[in-house]
Coordinates of C-alpha atoms in Angstrom, one line a residue:
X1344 CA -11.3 -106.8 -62.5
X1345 CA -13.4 -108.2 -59.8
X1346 CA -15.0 -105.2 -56.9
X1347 CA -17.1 -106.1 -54.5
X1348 CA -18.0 -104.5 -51.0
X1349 CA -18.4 -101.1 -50.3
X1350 CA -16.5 -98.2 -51.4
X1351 CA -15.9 -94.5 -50.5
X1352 CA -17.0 -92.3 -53.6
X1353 CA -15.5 -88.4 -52.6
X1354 CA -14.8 -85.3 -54.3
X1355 CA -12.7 -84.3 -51.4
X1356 CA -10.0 -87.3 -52.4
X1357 CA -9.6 -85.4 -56.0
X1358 CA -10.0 -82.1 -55.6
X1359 CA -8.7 -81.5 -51.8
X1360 CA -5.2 -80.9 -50.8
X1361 CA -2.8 -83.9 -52.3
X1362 CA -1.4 -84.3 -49.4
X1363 CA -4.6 -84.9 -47.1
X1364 CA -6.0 -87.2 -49.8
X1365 CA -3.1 -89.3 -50.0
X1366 CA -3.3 -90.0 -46.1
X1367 CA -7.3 -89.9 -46.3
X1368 CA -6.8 -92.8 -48.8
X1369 CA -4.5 -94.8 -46.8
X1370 CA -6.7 -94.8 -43.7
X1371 CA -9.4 -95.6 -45.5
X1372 CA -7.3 -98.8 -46.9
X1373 CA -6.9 -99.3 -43.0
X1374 CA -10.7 -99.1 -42.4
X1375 CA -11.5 -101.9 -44.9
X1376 CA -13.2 -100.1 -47.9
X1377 CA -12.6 -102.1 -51.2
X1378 CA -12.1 -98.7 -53.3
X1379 CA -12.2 -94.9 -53.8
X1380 CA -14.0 -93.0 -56.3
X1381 CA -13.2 -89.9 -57.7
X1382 CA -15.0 -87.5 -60.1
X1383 CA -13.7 -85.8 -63.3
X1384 CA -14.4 -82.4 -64.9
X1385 CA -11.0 -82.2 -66.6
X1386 CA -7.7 -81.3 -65.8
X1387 CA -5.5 -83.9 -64.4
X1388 CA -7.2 -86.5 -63.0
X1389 CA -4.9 -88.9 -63.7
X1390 CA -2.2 -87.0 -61.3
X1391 CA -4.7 -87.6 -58.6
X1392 CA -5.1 -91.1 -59.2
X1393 CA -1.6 -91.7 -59.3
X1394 CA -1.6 -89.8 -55.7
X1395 CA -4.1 -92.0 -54.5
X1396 CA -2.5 -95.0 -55.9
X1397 CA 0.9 -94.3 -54.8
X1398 CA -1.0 -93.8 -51.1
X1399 CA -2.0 -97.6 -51.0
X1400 CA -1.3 -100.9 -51.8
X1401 CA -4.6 -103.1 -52.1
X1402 CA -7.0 -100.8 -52.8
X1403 CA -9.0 -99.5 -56.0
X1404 CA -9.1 -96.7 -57.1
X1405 CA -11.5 -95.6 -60.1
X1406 CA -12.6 -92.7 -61.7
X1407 CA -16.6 -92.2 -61.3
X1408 CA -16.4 -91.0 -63.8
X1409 CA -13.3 -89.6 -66.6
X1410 CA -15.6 -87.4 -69.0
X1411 CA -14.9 -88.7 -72.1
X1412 CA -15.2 -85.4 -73.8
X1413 CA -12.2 -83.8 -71.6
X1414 CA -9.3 -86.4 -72.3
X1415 CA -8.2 -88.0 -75.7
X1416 CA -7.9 -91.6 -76.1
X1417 CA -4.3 -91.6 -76.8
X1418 CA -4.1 -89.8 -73.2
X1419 CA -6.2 -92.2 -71.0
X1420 CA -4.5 -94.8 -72.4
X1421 CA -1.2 -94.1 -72.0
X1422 CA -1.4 -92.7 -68.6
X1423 CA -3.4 -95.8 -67.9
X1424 CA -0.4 -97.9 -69.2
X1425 CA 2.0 -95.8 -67.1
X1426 CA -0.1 -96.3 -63.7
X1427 CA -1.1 -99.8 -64.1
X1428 CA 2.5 -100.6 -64.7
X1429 CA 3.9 -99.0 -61.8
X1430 CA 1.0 -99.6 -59.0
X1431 CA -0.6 -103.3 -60.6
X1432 CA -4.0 -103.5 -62.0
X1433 CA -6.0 -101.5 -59.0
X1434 CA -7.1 -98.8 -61.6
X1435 CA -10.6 -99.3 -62.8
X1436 CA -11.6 -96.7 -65.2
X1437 CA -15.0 -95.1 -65.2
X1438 CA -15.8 -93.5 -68.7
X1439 CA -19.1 -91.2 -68.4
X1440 CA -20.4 -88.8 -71.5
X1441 CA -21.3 -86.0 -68.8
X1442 CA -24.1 -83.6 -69.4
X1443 CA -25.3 -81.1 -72.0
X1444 CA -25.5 -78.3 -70.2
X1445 CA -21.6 -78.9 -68.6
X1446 CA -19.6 -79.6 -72.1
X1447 CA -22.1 -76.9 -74.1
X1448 CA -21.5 -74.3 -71.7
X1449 CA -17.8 -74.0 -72.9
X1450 CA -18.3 -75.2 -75.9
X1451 CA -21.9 -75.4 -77.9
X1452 CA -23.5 -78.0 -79.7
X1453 CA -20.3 -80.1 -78.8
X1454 CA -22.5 -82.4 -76.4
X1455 CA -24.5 -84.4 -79.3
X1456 CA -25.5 -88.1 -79.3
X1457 CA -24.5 -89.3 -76.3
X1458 CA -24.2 -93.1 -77.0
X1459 CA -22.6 -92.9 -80.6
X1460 CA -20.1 -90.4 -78.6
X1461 CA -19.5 -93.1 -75.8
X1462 CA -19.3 -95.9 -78.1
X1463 CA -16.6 -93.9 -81.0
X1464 CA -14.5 -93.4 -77.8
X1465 CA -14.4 -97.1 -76.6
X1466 CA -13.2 -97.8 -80.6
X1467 CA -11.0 -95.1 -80.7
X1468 CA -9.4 -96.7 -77.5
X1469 CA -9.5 -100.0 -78.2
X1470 CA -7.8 -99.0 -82.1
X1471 CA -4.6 -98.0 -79.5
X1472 CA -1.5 -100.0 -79.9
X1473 CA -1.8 -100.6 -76.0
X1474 CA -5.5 -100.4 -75.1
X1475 CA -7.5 -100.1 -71.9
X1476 CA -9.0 -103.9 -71.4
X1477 CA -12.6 -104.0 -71.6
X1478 CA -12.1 -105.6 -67.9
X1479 CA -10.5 -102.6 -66.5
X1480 CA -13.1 -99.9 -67.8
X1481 CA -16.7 -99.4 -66.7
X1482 CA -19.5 -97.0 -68.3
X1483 CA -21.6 -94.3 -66.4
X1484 CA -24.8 -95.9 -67.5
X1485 CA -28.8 -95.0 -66.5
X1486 CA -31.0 -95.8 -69.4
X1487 CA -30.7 -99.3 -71.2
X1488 CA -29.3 -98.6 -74.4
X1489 CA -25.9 -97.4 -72.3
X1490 CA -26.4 -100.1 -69.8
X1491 CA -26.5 -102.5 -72.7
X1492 CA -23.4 -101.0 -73.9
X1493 CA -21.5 -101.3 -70.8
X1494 CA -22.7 -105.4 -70.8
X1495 CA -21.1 -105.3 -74.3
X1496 CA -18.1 -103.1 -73.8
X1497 CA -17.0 -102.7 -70.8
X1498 CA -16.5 -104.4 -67.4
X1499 CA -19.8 -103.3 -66.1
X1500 CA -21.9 -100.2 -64.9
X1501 CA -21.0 -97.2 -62.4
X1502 CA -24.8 -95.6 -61.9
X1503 CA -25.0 -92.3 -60.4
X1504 CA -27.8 -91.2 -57.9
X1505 CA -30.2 -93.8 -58.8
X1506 CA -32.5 -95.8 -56.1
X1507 CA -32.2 -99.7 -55.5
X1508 CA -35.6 -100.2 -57.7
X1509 CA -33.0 -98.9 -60.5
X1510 CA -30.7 -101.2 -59.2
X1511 CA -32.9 -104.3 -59.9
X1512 CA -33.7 -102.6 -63.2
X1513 CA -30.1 -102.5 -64.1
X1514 CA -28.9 -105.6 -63.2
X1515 CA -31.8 -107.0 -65.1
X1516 CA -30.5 -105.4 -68.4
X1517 CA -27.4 -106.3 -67.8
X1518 CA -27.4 -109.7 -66.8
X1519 CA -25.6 -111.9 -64.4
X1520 CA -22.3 -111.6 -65.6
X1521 CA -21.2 -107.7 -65.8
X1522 CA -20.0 -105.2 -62.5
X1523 CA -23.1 -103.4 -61.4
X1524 CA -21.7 -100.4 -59.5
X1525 CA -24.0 -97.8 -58.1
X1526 CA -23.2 -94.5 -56.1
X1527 CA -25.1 -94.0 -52.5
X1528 CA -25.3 -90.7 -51.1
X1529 CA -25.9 -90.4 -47.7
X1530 CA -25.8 -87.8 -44.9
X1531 CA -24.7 -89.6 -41.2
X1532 CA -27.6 -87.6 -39.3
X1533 CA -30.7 -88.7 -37.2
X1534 CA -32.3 -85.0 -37.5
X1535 CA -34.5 -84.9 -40.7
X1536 CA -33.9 -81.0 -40.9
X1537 CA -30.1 -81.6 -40.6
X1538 CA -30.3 -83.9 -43.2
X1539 CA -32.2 -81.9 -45.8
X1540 CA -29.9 -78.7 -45.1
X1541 CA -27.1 -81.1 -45.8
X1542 CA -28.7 -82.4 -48.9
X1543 CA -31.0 -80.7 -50.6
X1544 CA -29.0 -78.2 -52.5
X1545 CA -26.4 -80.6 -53.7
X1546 CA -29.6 -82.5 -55.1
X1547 CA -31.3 -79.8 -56.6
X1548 CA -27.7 -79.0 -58.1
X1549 CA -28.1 -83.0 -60.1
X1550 CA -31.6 -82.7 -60.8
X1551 CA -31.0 -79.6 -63.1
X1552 CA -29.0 -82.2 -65.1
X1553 CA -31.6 -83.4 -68.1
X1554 CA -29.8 -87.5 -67.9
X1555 CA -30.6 -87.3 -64.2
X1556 CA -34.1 -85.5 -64.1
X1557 CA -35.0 -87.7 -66.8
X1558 CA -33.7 -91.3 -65.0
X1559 CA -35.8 -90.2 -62.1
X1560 CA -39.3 -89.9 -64.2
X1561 CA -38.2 -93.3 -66.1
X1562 CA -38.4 -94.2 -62.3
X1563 CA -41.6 -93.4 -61.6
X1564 CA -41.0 -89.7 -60.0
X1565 CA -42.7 -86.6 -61.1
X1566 CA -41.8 -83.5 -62.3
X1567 CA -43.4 -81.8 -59.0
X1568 CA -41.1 -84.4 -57.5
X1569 CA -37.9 -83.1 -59.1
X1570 CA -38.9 -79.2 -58.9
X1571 CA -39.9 -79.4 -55.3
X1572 CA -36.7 -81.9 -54.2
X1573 CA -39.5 -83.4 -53.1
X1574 CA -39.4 -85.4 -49.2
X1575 CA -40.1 -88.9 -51.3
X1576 CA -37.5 -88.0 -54.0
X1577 CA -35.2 -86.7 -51.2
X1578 CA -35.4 -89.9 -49.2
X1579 CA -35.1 -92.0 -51.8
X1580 CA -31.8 -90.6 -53.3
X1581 CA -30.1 -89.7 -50.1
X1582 CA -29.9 -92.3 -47.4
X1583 CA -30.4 -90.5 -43.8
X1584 CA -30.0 -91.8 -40.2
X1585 CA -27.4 -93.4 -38.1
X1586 CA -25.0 -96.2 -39.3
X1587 CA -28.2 -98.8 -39.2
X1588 CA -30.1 -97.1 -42.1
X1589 CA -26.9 -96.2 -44.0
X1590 CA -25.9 -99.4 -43.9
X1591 CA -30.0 -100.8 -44.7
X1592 CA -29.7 -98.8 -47.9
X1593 CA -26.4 -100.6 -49.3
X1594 CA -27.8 -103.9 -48.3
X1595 CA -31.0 -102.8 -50.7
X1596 CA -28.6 -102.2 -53.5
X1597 CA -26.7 -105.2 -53.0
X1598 CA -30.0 -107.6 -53.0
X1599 CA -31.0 -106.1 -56.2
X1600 CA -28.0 -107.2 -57.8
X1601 CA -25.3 -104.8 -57.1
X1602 CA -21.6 -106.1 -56.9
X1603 CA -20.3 -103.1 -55.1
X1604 CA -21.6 -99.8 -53.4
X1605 CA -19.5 -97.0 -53.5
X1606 CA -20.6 -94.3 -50.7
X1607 CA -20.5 -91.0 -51.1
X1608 CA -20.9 -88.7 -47.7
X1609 CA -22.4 -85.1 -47.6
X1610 CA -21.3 -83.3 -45.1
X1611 CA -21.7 -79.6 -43.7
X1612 CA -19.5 -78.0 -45.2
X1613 CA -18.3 -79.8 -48.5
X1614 CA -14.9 -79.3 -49.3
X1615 CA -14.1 -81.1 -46.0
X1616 CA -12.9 -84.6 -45.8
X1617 CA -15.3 -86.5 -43.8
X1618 CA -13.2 -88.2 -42.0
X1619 CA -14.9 -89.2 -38.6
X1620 CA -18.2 -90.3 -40.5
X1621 CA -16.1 -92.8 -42.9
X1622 CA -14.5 -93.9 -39.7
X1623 CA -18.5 -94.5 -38.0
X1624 CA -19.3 -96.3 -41.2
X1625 CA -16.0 -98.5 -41.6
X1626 CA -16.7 -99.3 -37.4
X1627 CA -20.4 -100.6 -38.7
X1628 CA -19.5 -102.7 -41.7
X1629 CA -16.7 -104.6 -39.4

């Protein structure tokens, strides 16, 4: 599979009403975006990819990402059979390991060796009768040894919350030929205080995570940095301003090598669908 462009990533689209996602999706088809992105924590994502899907015609739609310690192989890839067959190959499948605290919390000492965990699940897929394709999956990758796996197994990488320096940095490791997909949050606002209400809790909420606290010091961050949600860390996660500097930041990321920006928009109040800002954004990329 072959993404480029921007794309919308929302949690809105899989975990709003079905019915408001399903037109969301469609207009955003309208509005030119190359593909949603949805998260997973379990449960059935797969019925909301279907939804989505089964809203459009051209679009992708991809998980961002299906935590592989929720679904069995034997699941994913029959459901991925089932949708592929009915709606053409538009479903890209994001595979992440998630985060110690998340899977311990329920269950712990389950969340152990994150890359032998990720690579025993791309076997235990590709052992199936009827597979996933390497082509049609992509890896939740920060560090090298799982970007490296995502040039070796999969289709690419889907980066979360990372900066355009990491950008540069990932496509070096993986090389020309794999996706390089990274995640931009952004908050459509000129007001710096705005912005930071917006945004600051939803970060500190990721930086408690230890893969993404410990990205950001491989980065060049500090720990002050990450406690504080600092104004530099801050600024250089979230993308702030009008359409001009939303759209600046996705051109960073795409001269550093990435193939595709998926955009994710806070807004104030975060179970809404942002609707008029992905409209402003759309009007600015025509």
């Amino acid at each position: 599979m072959q993404l480029s462009g921007v794309g919308i990533w929302s949690s809105q689209l899989r975990y709003g009403d079905p019915a408001v996602a399903a037109e969301a999706a469609a207009e955003l088809e309208e509005l030119g975006f190359a593909a949603v992105w949805i998260p997973d924590v379990g449960g059935p994502v797969f019925d909301a990819v279907g939804n989505l899907l089964q809203a459009t015609e051209r679009m992708v739609v991809a998980t961002g990402i299906l935590n592989l310690w929720m679904h069995e192989p034997s699941e994913v890839a029959a459901r991925y059979a089932s949708l592929t067959g009915t709606h053409g190959d538009r479903f890209l499948l994001g595979i992440g390991v998630s985060h110690a605290p998340l899977i311990d919390a329920g269950d712990p000492g389950r969340y152990r060796k994150p890359l032998a965990a990720t690579r025993a699940y791309l076997d235990a897929l590709d052992a199936l009768d009827r597979p996933v394709p390497a082509e049609a999956r992509v890896l939740a990758a920060l560090g090298p040894k799982m970007l490296h796996l995502s040039a070796t197994r999969a289709a690419g990488a889907h980066p979360y919350l990372v900066t355009p320096e990491h950008t540069a940095t990932a496509r070096t490791a993986l090389g020309e030929g794999p996706l390089l997909l990274p995640e931009q949050t952004v908050v459509l606002t000129t007001d710096a205080e705005q912005a930071r209400s917006i945004g600051t809790d939803w970060l500190r909420s990721y930086l408690q995570l230890p893969n993404y606290a410990n990205n950001l010091l491989r980065s060049g961050f500090t720990q002050e940095d990450i406690d504080t949600v600092s104004d530099r860390l801050f600024d250089a996660i979230i993308a702030w301003g009008d359409e001009e500097a939303i759209l600046r930041r996705v051109a960073e990321h795409r001269a550093a090598g990435a193939d595709h920006v998926c955009v994710q928009v806070l807004d104030a109040d975060p179970q809404a669908f942002p609707r008029e800002q992905w409209r402003r954004l759309a009007a600015a990329l025509a």
